[in-house]
């Protein structure tokens, strides 16, 4: 429909339209600049962001002049339209235009309106109108890689979600045939999307096509069971049972379709005893109001010393104004200050936000840039509060700023964050110490008017000793409440500098909060039972952010139930926080204090034995979990039995294994580092080996590189050549994923030397396999074939059937690359037989992929597509890096078969994944995708990494 006046289109080719006529822009770079401005109309876009969108991480020296030229030409283009104002300010360039003039925002408004429409037919009509705005792939003709990589995936997910909601509504209106026809085609493009399967089965059943509906489920179930090793999800299972029982399908409704994301309410709990800070709360109210009616909310920073109550204030204010942010609140502790563990990276923080917004793990990008793009896309047009707690500096915070006009970033930090103030216009609130009157008010609220009024001198003493630090006052109050019969005067006399330890930890030195807090912490510590005090001390042995109940039980060498009771005691004494059920965190100062206490009160032998038990817990739990993932990256481990008192995590299936690793991986990295520093080199390298499968499948190549670098050092110190060899292979695998081919090759060659010296042909063969991967990446197929033939000889000499199957597949691949198609198929058939004999699903998937490639080379495109889809059935889900490469080859086969739109879309999906997970492989594919408009492509790809 043609609208009156100027309109802007992003859902397809980017352009400015008037009266149904395209006016421009005329160049791809101008279209990128226009798109960046229209993604956030009314909000300034910094020049640095425009540079990133146009040229990536390395803009040319002339970039700012070029951007000024693009802005000037856009101004001339928009000059006839007073309803579109392009302005410049110190904060960047801003295009102010009504939302209804931009197709993307019109689409979102229609989708939102449909979500609140109680009448199904009208809701379906609104969604149909929203989807009609799409004119092809979004931002299709813009320049640069940032928009396609970081923004487009989120937009495509919005489209699919809206389409699913509309299909569910259509089913309620009896449009079964139309829905079935549409979804059958759509499912071919998105075969792993269970919601589409459910809707298609429902449409078929209601169209009296029960047999076809059951056939769809059988196909899906066969793929899930044979290729993924799991059953379909609960929704499909319930629908299948209803069909078998002859029941009507459950009513398809909008409520059954997941929203674009859940409404998160992730602020920590508010405290009922919040005290004082009335002036600060009023200041926050003023600072967070948009200026002059503008929807833009500047970031707000709360600064102050440690223990002054920055987080408490921010959380309390967040709960108080939750009605201003109806779309939810996100929270993350950035660990910017504290001696116990590393700063949380922006990439990890954004991943936590995407998890909170219920983005499936397989859709979460690996690169920071892509994650930020998806995160901001999900927040677009929402009103949310983002609480960024304990930030280190401005650089850590910038990627986490939401970008949406209706969203507020509230930041707490000990640093001033002046860079954020200068560049982003952030407003600051400096939080000072409590006054004596405010300190008494806190004690009164926590202890009661009668108790405080009865002992004013003791209260004055406590106020003086706590120096206005709210955290110190809260801990003292908790200590007094644990012994309500004790008068406060007795408590103060008992705690006044007893022993050398308290004398050394003077809270009144006026320095860093880490020293100011120690005496107050000792008061709470001395009130613990002996067993709880011991657990508190031992917790200081591992610098990790949190600990599970089973890990705490192992640390102390006690049963889980006993550990749970002690952790509850610590929580009640404000010496621990149960952040999620069964997982306990400690304030940074508490962990540092606990470490000092264990060195004072526990012998070196006791500390070493406790740490040994804790590392045993992580190693043996990780080993159990690793066995449930896959064989591809399994390291032969033979650790001694766990020490007495060690409790393993409960991991009984693949889903529990993935969940455990996802929850613990940050702690596992800390455990590996600490093990290496503490003389537990055997634990360090073996724990890295046990994490390899998860890290590879989840695309955490940076973590894998960090773990295996430590593993190499630990194995070298042990003089364990076999351990060093395996560790070098794991490190090489991470390096090749990260595009560091030379480093990876060096480690592989050293590992091969070590395996050869150990007369370990299977290990040597593994090195040759990865070396052949590098040869394939650089189109050195003859050399790769020679390495693979040698690896085959070694596998057979070692009796390694699984390795033999993988090498035969690689040999087939190289023969195909060299033009020997008949020999290639013969070798792959041999490999396939071995994989099926061993039930080696990863190996079978890789071989099916190779056979698809060979059929492509033979011009048998439909056969190639079929093989690729069979391979993808296993390579989907958590195996994103492998699935991306198969997607690449599938896209080429679709193009060659004449499925141009389908093939181009598949290649773009593959590029997004490969750029995130294996950037070393991305450049050639990026060029290929860029060439698609001029060359549809019938030539097969040259992808790499066969194993």
mmCIF file with all atom_site columns, C-alpha atoms in Angstrom, residues 522-657:
data_model
loop_
_atom_site.group_PDB
_atom_site.id
_atom_site.type_symbol
_atom_site.label_atom_id
_atom_site.label_alt_id
_atom_site.label_comp_id
_atom_site.label_asym_id
_atom_site.label_entity_id
_atom_site.label_seq_id
_atom_site.pdbx_PDB_ins_code
_atom_site.Cartn_x
_atom_site.Cartn_y
_atom_site.Cartn_z
_atom_site.occupancy
_atom_site.B_iso_or_equiv
_atom_site.pdbx_formal_charge
_atom_site.auth_seq_id
_atom_site.auth_comp_id
_atom_site.auth_asym_id
_atom_site.auth_atom_id
_atom_site.pdbx_PDB_model_num
ATOM 1   C CA . UNK A 1 522 ? 35.190 -11.102 61.899 1.00 0.00 ? 522 UNK A CA 1
ATOM 2   C CA . UNK A 1 523 ? 32.252 -10.276 64.184 1.00 0.00 ? 523 UNK A CA 1
ATOM 3   C CA . UNK A 1 524 ? 29.874 -12.261 62.018 1.00 0.00 ? 524 UNK A CA 1
ATOM 4   C CA . UNK A 1 525 ? 32.381 -15.058 61.501 1.00 0.00 ? 525 UNK A CA 1
ATOM 5   C CA . UNK A 1 526 ? 32.945 -15.631 65.219 1.00 0.00 ? 526 UNK A CA 1
ATOM 6   C CA . UNK A 1 527 ? 29.192 -16.168 65.692 1.00 0.00 ? 527 UNK A CA 1
ATOM 7   C CA . UNK A 1 528 ? 29.190 -19.202 63.394 1.00 0.00 ? 528 UNK A CA 1
ATOM 8   C CA . UNK A 1 529 ? 29.114 -22.789 64.551 1.00 0.00 ? 529 UNK A CA 1
ATOM 9   C CA . UNK A 1 530 ? 32.553 -24.495 64.274 1.00 0.00 ? 530 UNK A CA 1
ATOM 10  C CA . UNK A 1 531 ? 31.507 -26.514 61.204 1.00 0.00 ? 531 UNK A CA 1
ATOM 11  C CA . UNK A 1 532 ? 30.032 -23.511 59.414 1.00 0.00 ? 532 UNK A CA 1
ATOM 12  C CA . UNK A 1 533 ? 33.139 -21.463 60.249 1.00 0.00 ? 533 UNK A CA 1
ATOM 13  C CA . UNK A 1 534 ? 35.329 -24.210 58.762 1.00 0.00 ? 534 UNK A CA 1
ATOM 14  C CA . UNK A 1 535 ? 33.285 -24.295 55.549 1.00 0.00 ? 535 UNK A CA 1
ATOM 15  C CA . UNK A 1 536 ? 33.422 -20.507 55.308 1.00 0.00 ? 536 UNK A CA 1
ATOM 16  C CA . UNK A 1 537 ? 37.221 -20.566 55.643 1.00 0.00 ? 537 UNK A CA 1
ATOM 17  C CA . UNK A 1 538 ? 37.731 -23.364 53.122 1.00 0.00 ? 538 UNK A CA 1
ATOM 18  C CA . UNK A 1 539 ? 35.562 -21.548 50.584 1.00 0.00 ? 539 UNK A CA 1
ATOM 19  C CA . UNK A 1 540 ? 38.420 -19.063 50.304 1.00 0.00 ? 540 UNK A CA 1
ATOM 20  C CA . UNK A 1 541 ? 40.636 -21.714 48.674 1.00 0.00 ? 541 UNK A CA 1
ATOM 21  C CA . UNK A 1 542 ? 39.159 -21.335 45.176 1.00 0.00 ? 542 UNK A CA 1
ATOM 22  C CA . UNK A 1 543 ? 38.858 -17.897 43.502 1.00 0.00 ? 543 UNK A CA 1
ATOM 23  C CA . UNK A 1 544 ? 35.587 -18.628 41.709 1.00 0.00 ? 544 UNK A CA 1
ATOM 24  C CA . UNK A 1 545 ? 32.336 -16.644 41.542 1.00 0.00 ? 545 UNK A CA 1
ATOM 25  C CA . UNK A 1 546 ? 30.069 -19.272 43.105 1.00 0.00 ? 546 UNK A CA 1
ATOM 26  C CA . UNK A 1 547 ? 29.892 -22.853 44.322 1.00 0.00 ? 547 UNK A CA 1
ATOM 27  C CA . UNK A 1 548 ? 27.261 -25.583 44.246 1.00 0.00 ? 548 UNK A CA 1
ATOM 28  C CA . UNK A 1 549 ? 26.057 -27.560 47.234 1.00 0.00 ? 549 UNK A CA 1
ATOM 29  C CA . UNK A 1 550 ? 27.820 -30.704 45.964 1.00 0.00 ? 550 UNK A CA 1
ATOM 30  C CA . UNK A 1 551 ? 31.069 -28.780 45.474 1.00 0.00 ? 551 UNK A CA 1
ATOM 31  C CA . UNK A 1 552 ? 30.801 -27.325 49.002 1.00 0.00 ? 552 UNK A CA 1
ATOM 32  C CA . UNK A 1 553 ? 30.198 -30.821 50.393 1.00 0.00 ? 553 UNK A CA 1
ATOM 33  C CA . UNK A 1 554 ? 33.318 -32.068 48.596 1.00 0.00 ? 554 UNK A CA 1
ATOM 34  C CA . UNK A 1 555 ? 35.363 -29.098 49.790 1.00 0.00 ? 555 UNK A CA 1
ATOM 35  C CA . UNK A 1 556 ? 34.508 -29.845 53.416 1.00 0.00 ? 556 UNK A CA 1
ATOM 36  C CA . UNK A 1 557 ? 34.392 -33.636 53.001 1.00 0.00 ? 557 UNK A CA 1
ATOM 37  C CA . UNK A 1 558 ? 30.861 -33.868 54.431 1.00 0.00 ? 558 UNK A CA 1
ATOM 38  C CA . UNK A 1 559 ? 27.484 -35.235 53.205 1.00 0.00 ? 559 UNK A CA 1
ATOM 39  C CA . UNK A 1 560 ? 25.358 -33.022 50.966 1.00 0.00 ? 560 UNK A CA 1
ATOM 40  C CA . UNK A 1 561 ? 22.594 -32.590 53.531 1.00 0.00 ? 561 UNK A CA 1
ATOM 41  C CA . UNK A 1 562 ? 25.095 -31.393 56.135 1.00 0.00 ? 562 UNK A CA 1
ATOM 42  C CA . UNK A 1 563 ? 26.644 -28.997 53.617 1.00 0.00 ? 563 UNK A CA 1
ATOM 43  C CA . UNK A 1 564 ? 23.216 -27.621 52.772 1.00 0.00 ? 564 UNK A CA 1
ATOM 44  C CA . UNK A 1 565 ? 22.516 -26.855 56.444 1.00 0.00 ? 565 UNK A CA 1
ATOM 45  C CA . UNK A 1 566 ? 25.867 -25.127 56.865 1.00 0.00 ? 566 UNK A CA 1
ATOM 46  C CA . UNK A 1 567 ? 25.335 -23.059 53.724 1.00 0.00 ? 567 UNK A CA 1
ATOM 47  C CA . UNK A 1 568 ? 21.963 -21.992 55.082 1.00 0.00 ? 568 UNK A CA 1
ATOM 48  C CA . UNK A 1 569 ? 23.687 -20.891 58.285 1.00 0.00 ? 569 UNK A CA 1
ATOM 49  C CA . UNK A 1 570 ? 26.193 -18.854 56.276 1.00 0.00 ? 570 UNK A CA 1
ATOM 50  C CA . UNK A 1 571 ? 23.371 -17.292 54.269 1.00 0.00 ? 571 UNK A CA 1
ATOM 51  C CA . UNK A 1 572 ? 21.486 -16.261 57.374 1.00 0.00 ? 572 UNK A CA 1
ATOM 52  C CA . UNK A 1 573 ? 24.650 -14.669 58.759 1.00 0.00 ? 573 UNK A CA 1
ATOM 53  C CA . UNK A 1 574 ? 25.041 -12.623 55.516 1.00 0.00 ? 574 UNK A CA 1
ATOM 54  C CA . UNK A 1 575 ? 28.253 -14.508 54.775 1.00 0.00 ? 575 UNK A CA 1
ATOM 55  C CA . UNK A 1 576 ? 26.852 -16.136 51.624 1.00 0.00 ? 576 UNK A CA 1
ATOM 56  C CA . UNK A 1 577 ? 24.050 -15.547 49.130 1.00 0.00 ? 577 UNK A CA 1
ATOM 57  C CA . UNK A 1 578 ? 21.980 -18.252 47.465 1.00 0.00 ? 578 UNK A CA 1
ATOM 58  C CA . UNK A 1 579 ? 21.937 -16.717 43.995 1.00 0.00 ? 579 UNK A CA 1
ATOM 59  C CA . UNK A 1 580 ? 20.004 -19.572 42.395 1.00 0.00 ? 580 UNK A CA 1
ATOM 60  C CA . UNK A 1 581 ? 18.681 -22.743 44.049 1.00 0.00 ? 581 UNK A CA 1
ATOM 61  C CA . UNK A 1 582 ? 21.644 -24.782 45.256 1.00 0.00 ? 582 UNK A CA 1
ATOM 62  C CA . UNK A 1 583 ? 24.327 -22.301 44.128 1.00 0.00 ? 583 UNK A CA 1
ATOM 63  C CA . UNK A 1 584 ? 25.992 -19.917 46.572 1.00 0.00 ? 584 UNK A CA 1
ATOM 64  C CA . UNK A 1 585 ? 27.976 -16.781 45.949 1.00 0.00 ? 585 UNK A CA 1
ATOM 65  C CA . UNK A 1 586 ? 30.134 -14.660 48.230 1.00 0.00 ? 586 UNK A CA 1
ATOM 66  C CA . UNK A 1 587 ? 30.866 -10.953 48.210 1.00 0.00 ? 587 UNK A CA 1
ATOM 67  C CA . UNK A 1 588 ? 34.390 -10.369 46.921 1.00 0.00 ? 588 UNK A CA 1
ATOM 68  C CA . UNK A 1 589 ? 35.517 -9.060  50.298 1.00 0.00 ? 589 UNK A CA 1
ATOM 69  C CA . UNK A 1 590 ? 34.117 -12.136 52.032 1.00 0.00 ? 590 UNK A CA 1
ATOM 70  C CA . UNK A 1 591 ? 36.112 -14.463 49.779 1.00 0.00 ? 591 UNK A CA 1
ATOM 71  C CA . UNK A 1 592 ? 39.315 -12.516 50.397 1.00 0.00 ? 592 UNK A CA 1
ATOM 72  C CA . UNK A 1 593 ? 38.612 -12.556 54.133 1.00 0.00 ? 593 UNK A CA 1
ATOM 73  C CA . UNK A 1 594 ? 37.896 -16.297 54.067 1.00 0.00 ? 594 UNK A CA 1
ATOM 74  C CA . UNK A 1 595 ? 41.226 -16.901 52.327 1.00 0.00 ? 595 UNK A CA 1
ATOM 75  C CA . UNK A 1 596 ? 43.069 -15.015 55.056 1.00 0.00 ? 596 UNK A CA 1
ATOM 76  C CA . UNK A 1 597 ? 41.239 -16.976 57.751 1.00 0.00 ? 597 UNK A CA 1
ATOM 77  C CA . UNK A 1 598 ? 42.013 -20.389 56.264 1.00 0.00 ? 598 UNK A CA 1
ATOM 78  C CA . UNK A 1 599 ? 45.697 -19.521 56.100 1.00 0.00 ? 599 UNK A CA 1
ATOM 79  C CA . UNK A 1 600 ? 45.553 -18.468 59.754 1.00 0.00 ? 600 UNK A CA 1
ATOM 80  C CA . UNK A 1 601 ? 43.531 -21.366 61.187 1.00 0.00 ? 601 UNK A CA 1
ATOM 81  C CA . UNK A 1 602 ? 43.895 -24.382 58.869 1.00 0.00 ? 602 UNK A CA 1
ATOM 82  C CA . UNK A 1 603 ? 47.164 -26.223 58.385 1.00 0.00 ? 603 UNK A CA 1
ATOM 83  C CA . UNK A 1 604 ? 48.782 -26.425 54.968 1.00 0.00 ? 604 UNK A CA 1
ATOM 84  C CA . UNK A 1 605 ? 47.956 -30.146 54.854 1.00 0.00 ? 605 UNK A CA 1
ATOM 85  C CA . UNK A 1 606 ? 44.276 -29.476 55.634 1.00 0.00 ? 606 UNK A CA 1
ATOM 86  C CA . UNK A 1 607 ? 44.063 -26.792 52.985 1.00 0.00 ? 607 UNK A CA 1
ATOM 87  C CA . UNK A 1 608 ? 45.702 -28.970 50.367 1.00 0.00 ? 608 UNK A CA 1
ATOM 88  C CA . UNK A 1 609 ? 43.452 -31.931 51.157 1.00 0.00 ? 609 UNK A CA 1
ATOM 89  C CA . UNK A 1 610 ? 40.321 -29.749 50.920 1.00 0.00 ? 610 UNK A CA 1
ATOM 90  C CA . UNK A 1 611 ? 41.430 -28.269 47.614 1.00 0.00 ? 611 UNK A CA 1
ATOM 91  C CA . UNK A 1 612 ? 42.228 -31.789 46.379 1.00 0.00 ? 612 UNK A CA 1
ATOM 92  C CA . UNK A 1 613 ? 38.680 -32.886 47.171 1.00 0.00 ? 613 UNK A CA 1
ATOM 93  C CA . UNK A 1 614 ? 37.173 -29.858 45.435 1.00 0.00 ? 614 UNK A CA 1
ATOM 94  C CA . UNK A 1 615 ? 39.255 -30.391 42.293 1.00 0.00 ? 615 UNK A CA 1
ATOM 95  C CA . UNK A 1 616 ? 38.335 -34.078 42.355 1.00 0.00 ? 616 UNK A CA 1
ATOM 96  C CA . UNK A 1 617 ? 34.679 -33.050 42.441 1.00 0.00 ? 617 UNK A CA 1
ATOM 97  C CA . UNK A 1 618 ? 35.079 -30.933 39.306 1.00 0.00 ? 618 UNK A CA 1
ATOM 98  C CA . UNK A 1 619 ? 37.320 -33.413 37.454 1.00 0.00 ? 619 UNK A CA 1
ATOM 99  C CA . UNK A 1 620 ? 35.253 -36.535 38.035 1.00 0.00 ? 620 UNK A CA 1
ATOM 100 C CA . UNK A 1 621 ? 31.938 -34.719 37.490 1.00 0.00 ? 621 UNK A CA 1
ATOM 101 C CA . UNK A 1 622 ? 33.251 -33.260 34.235 1.00 0.00 ? 622 UNK A CA 1
ATOM 102 C CA . UNK A 1 623 ? 34.487 -36.692 33.151 1.00 0.00 ? 623 UNK A CA 1
ATOM 103 C CA . UNK A 1 624 ? 31.010 -38.173 33.694 1.00 0.00 ? 624 UNK A CA 1
ATOM 104 C CA . UNK A 1 625 ? 29.428 -35.327 31.751 1.00 0.00 ? 625 UNK A CA 1
ATOM 105 C CA . UNK A 1 626 ? 31.933 -35.585 28.907 1.00 0.00 ? 626 UNK A CA 1
ATOM 106 C CA . UNK A 1 627 ? 31.088 -39.241 28.321 1.00 0.00 ? 627 UNK A CA 1
ATOM 107 C CA . UNK A 1 628 ? 27.484 -38.247 27.609 1.00 0.00 ? 628 UNK A CA 1
ATOM 108 C CA . UNK A 1 629 ? 28.309 -35.740 24.879 1.00 0.00 ? 629 UNK A CA 1
ATOM 109 C CA . UNK A 1 630 ? 30.172 -37.316 21.943 1.00 0.00 ? 630 UNK A CA 1
ATOM 110 C CA . UNK A 1 631 ? 33.349 -39.175 20.986 1.00 0.00 ? 631 UNK A CA 1
ATOM 111 C CA . UNK A 1 632 ? 34.804 -36.591 18.675 1.00 0.00 ? 632 UNK A CA 1
ATOM 112 C CA . UNK A 1 633 ? 36.973 -34.691 21.149 1.00 0.00 ? 633 UNK A CA 1
ATOM 113 C CA . UNK A 1 634 ? 37.332 -37.183 23.955 1.00 0.00 ? 634 UNK A CA 1
ATOM 114 C CA . UNK A 1 635 ? 40.734 -37.334 25.658 1.00 0.00 ? 635 UNK A CA 1
ATOM 115 C CA . UNK A 1 636 ? 41.726 -40.650 27.274 1.00 0.00 ? 636 UNK A CA 1
ATOM 116 C CA . UNK A 1 637 ? 41.717 -39.813 30.984 1.00 0.00 ? 637 UNK A CA 1
ATOM 117 C CA . UNK A 1 638 ? 42.563 -42.134 33.865 1.00 0.00 ? 638 UNK A CA 1
ATOM 118 C CA . UNK A 1 639 ? 42.544 -40.009 37.033 1.00 0.00 ? 639 UNK A CA 1
ATOM 119 C CA . UNK A 1 640 ? 42.963 -41.704 40.410 1.00 0.00 ? 640 UNK A CA 1
ATOM 120 C CA . UNK A 1 641 ? 39.716 -42.414 42.260 1.00 0.00 ? 641 UNK A CA 1
ATOM 121 C CA . UNK A 1 642 ? 38.218 -39.374 44.000 1.00 0.00 ? 642 UNK A CA 1
ATOM 122 C CA . UNK A 1 643 ? 39.331 -38.714 47.552 1.00 0.00 ? 643 UNK A CA 1
ATOM 123 C CA . UNK A 1 644 ? 37.086 -39.832 50.422 1.00 0.00 ? 644 UNK A CA 1
ATOM 124 C CA . UNK A 1 645 ? 34.315 -37.311 50.995 1.00 0.00 ? 645 UNK A CA 1
ATOM 125 C CA . UNK A 1 646 ? 34.045 -36.203 47.368 1.00 0.00 ? 646 UNK A CA 1
ATOM 126 C CA . UNK A 1 647 ? 30.469 -35.826 46.071 1.00 0.00 ? 647 UNK A CA 1
ATOM 127 C CA . UNK A 1 648 ? 29.910 -35.852 42.300 1.00 0.00 ? 648 UNK A CA 1
ATOM 128 C CA . UNK A 1 649 ? 27.348 -33.774 40.489 1.00 0.00 ? 649 UNK A CA 1
ATOM 129 C CA . UNK A 1 650 ? 24.226 -35.651 39.436 1.00 0.00 ? 650 UNK A CA 1
ATOM 130 C CA . UNK A 1 651 ? 24.608 -36.043 35.665 1.00 0.00 ? 651 UNK A CA 1
ATOM 131 C CA . UNK A 1 652 ? 22.684 -38.907 34.077 1.00 0.00 ? 652 UNK A CA 1
ATOM 132 C CA . UNK A 1 653 ? 21.886 -37.811 30.530 1.00 0.00 ? 653 UNK A CA 1
ATOM 133 C CA . UNK A 1 654 ? 23.032 -35.525 27.744 1.00 0.00 ? 654 UNK A CA 1
ATOM 134 C CA . UNK A 1 655 ? 20.720 -32.644 28.714 1.00 0.00 ? 655 UNK A CA 1
ATOM 135 C CA . UNK A 1 656 ? 21.986 -32.670 32.307 1.00 0.00 ? 656 UNK A CA 1
ATOM 136 C CA . UNK A 1 657 ? 25.564 -32.776 31.050 1.00 0.00 ? 657 UNK A CA 1
#
